[in-house]
Amino acid sequence: MDISISFLFLLLLQTPISSSKTFDNNILRQGSSLSVEKSSDQLISPNGVYSAGFFSVGDNAFSFAVWFTKSSPPTAAWMANRDIPVNGKGSKLSLLKNGDLSLTDATGIHIWNSKTFLGNSQPTQLVLSDTGNLVLFTLENLPRLLWQSFDSPTDTLLPEQPFANSSTQLVSSRSQGNCSSGFYKFYFDDDNVLRLLYTGPLISSVYWPLLWKGINLWDLGRTTYNNSRIAVFDTSGFFKSSDNYTFKPSDFGTGPQRRLTLDYDGNLRMYSLVESTGKWDVSWQLQSNPCRIHGVCGPNSLCTYDLYNGTCSCLPGFKIKNHTNWSYGCELESKINCNRTRVGFLRIPHVDFYGYDIRYVPNSSLSQCQKECMKLCNCKGFMLRFVEPRGVHDCFPKFLLINGHRSPEFNGIVYIKLPKDRTFLFSDNNKTQNVSMLDCSGQDPVILDRMYEKHSEFESLMRTLLWFATGKSPTGTLSFDHGGLTAHGRLVTWVKEKMNKAAATRDHSWVEEIFDPSLGCEYDINKMEVLVRVALLCLEEDKDSRPTMRQVVEMLASQQ
């Protein structure tokens, strides 16, 4: 974006022509330099809001930066050499006579430069403006812009700083104490839409805007139909981009100093400075739930949000790879060899692993989805998600378990492929329990994990009903005493509550928590629901309300 001619003339008026100093207030002259060893070697904007100079980023490590003068501790708004810090002795920033702005280390090695070599002796100046923009221009009859820091932001945008074209982007810092380039980017994509991208050590993925099947950008109020790529926020805090994305901070209006920063955790936040304390208040943030940001916990792990922050944990059967960095995620405790290791599936409700689907199988049953995953060596598990408008389940076999997070509102269930004949500790609703797995390998089916207290009469009845419905020999000793059967109040109440809630949402996945496991994977969820309803009728406290054996057989026969 070209700086206006009038603004350049204003900058020239601020230049003390006869000064003998190498720099004065907000101006660095041609042939002069700023030294890392002199704390007084700083440029200060005329309004006193911003300073420019050498900024400490570690032990004897410095970057040339622009920072907020009144923040405590100092907060950088821009850095020239965030990924290659310079030494605390001998380093300097020089405005060379050839017009190039050059940062050199103690050894004289050029670490960074503005690439503004003129090849002649045209006079130039570097100015720190009231907006926090470092501007390099020629002192000709008609001042000419050579370079400005606003064109190459690091992780922060300032008021009135244009965020334009596809080459401009914000890149987060690596961690809270590490200013080098991190894993998150804010940029205009090829379709002219602002996006947030996670680029981790193993994979990359766009996590905002988040689009499910059937949802497009128009549904979110965004548009790709624009002939420019530009975004900016004004001094009141109002942000607007050419793709129709807008927001206002909670303290909207002129007053505090503000910055928009892509933080190391992947969240985009607007901050307002409290000058009395020098601290920053968050006046707006993009994501209220940090677990929706990709890469927070890495592969094969879960992010859980507790209204204050997100916490990471490995999936059952997995162990953490790097104890100092969750972005590397977790790895299997016991390897799975395709067609050799007997496997089963661990059921985890209300969990989503966004993206990395092998394929999409609409209107699928649990058994169909399991078979899809078992056919593929690279299938790590699958998600079965109830789609309320259609009243069916969709299946998503996964070749990677990435971006995992748990949410009570999410109506999907994840099944993780793990080695068979093992039990795993799994924490759900603050209760840690041993669970076994549903084995769908066709070898020795085992019991589905149970989240409820067993009741022998209920299980006996279910085994008998399954025998009537399928012709399979039920496991265990059968006991079907119709006249003497008594209901277990707590269990029956729990089942009825599940059933009544499902009636309102048309979600049939509750049945999976009820059925007897003797069928292994070979079952139809609709038939299973009928069996549960028949079982509940047989357990009515009022003896006269229970169906006769003939009625039970007729109800089961109607499902054949």
Short mmCIF file of C-alpha atoms in Angstrom, two decimals, residues 458 487-501 510 514 536 539 541:
data_model
loop_
_atom_site.label_atom_id
_atom_site.label_comp_id
_atom_site.label_asym_id
_atom_site.label_seq_id
_atom_site.Cartn_x
_atom_site.Cartn_y
_atom_site.Cartn_z
CA PHE A 458 -32.59 -57.58 32.33
CA ALA A 487 -37.84 -54.54 37.36
CA HIS A 488 -34.67 -52.96 38.61
CA GLY A 489 -35.91 -49.41 39.22
CA ARG A 490 -32.74 -47.46 38.62
CA LEU A 491 -31.78 -49.32 35.43
CA VAL A 492 -35.25 -49.21 33.90
CA THR A 493 -35.62 -45.53 34.76
CA TRP A 494 -32.27 -44.83 33.10
CA VAL A 495 -33.29 -46.69 29.93
CA LYS A 496 -36.65 -44.93 29.78
CA GLU A 497 -35.03 -41.52 30.17
CA LYS A 498 -32.69 -42.34 27.30
CA MET A 499 -35.58 -43.48 25.15
CA ASN A 500 -37.75 -40.43 25.89
CA LYS A 501 -34.92 -38.03 25.15
CA TRP A 510 -28.71 -44.50 22.62
CA ILE A 514 -28.33 -50.94 25.93
CA LEU A 536 -39.28 -52.68 28.95
CA LEU A 539 -40.47 -55.38 32.98
CA GLU A 541 -44.30 -53.34 37.51
#
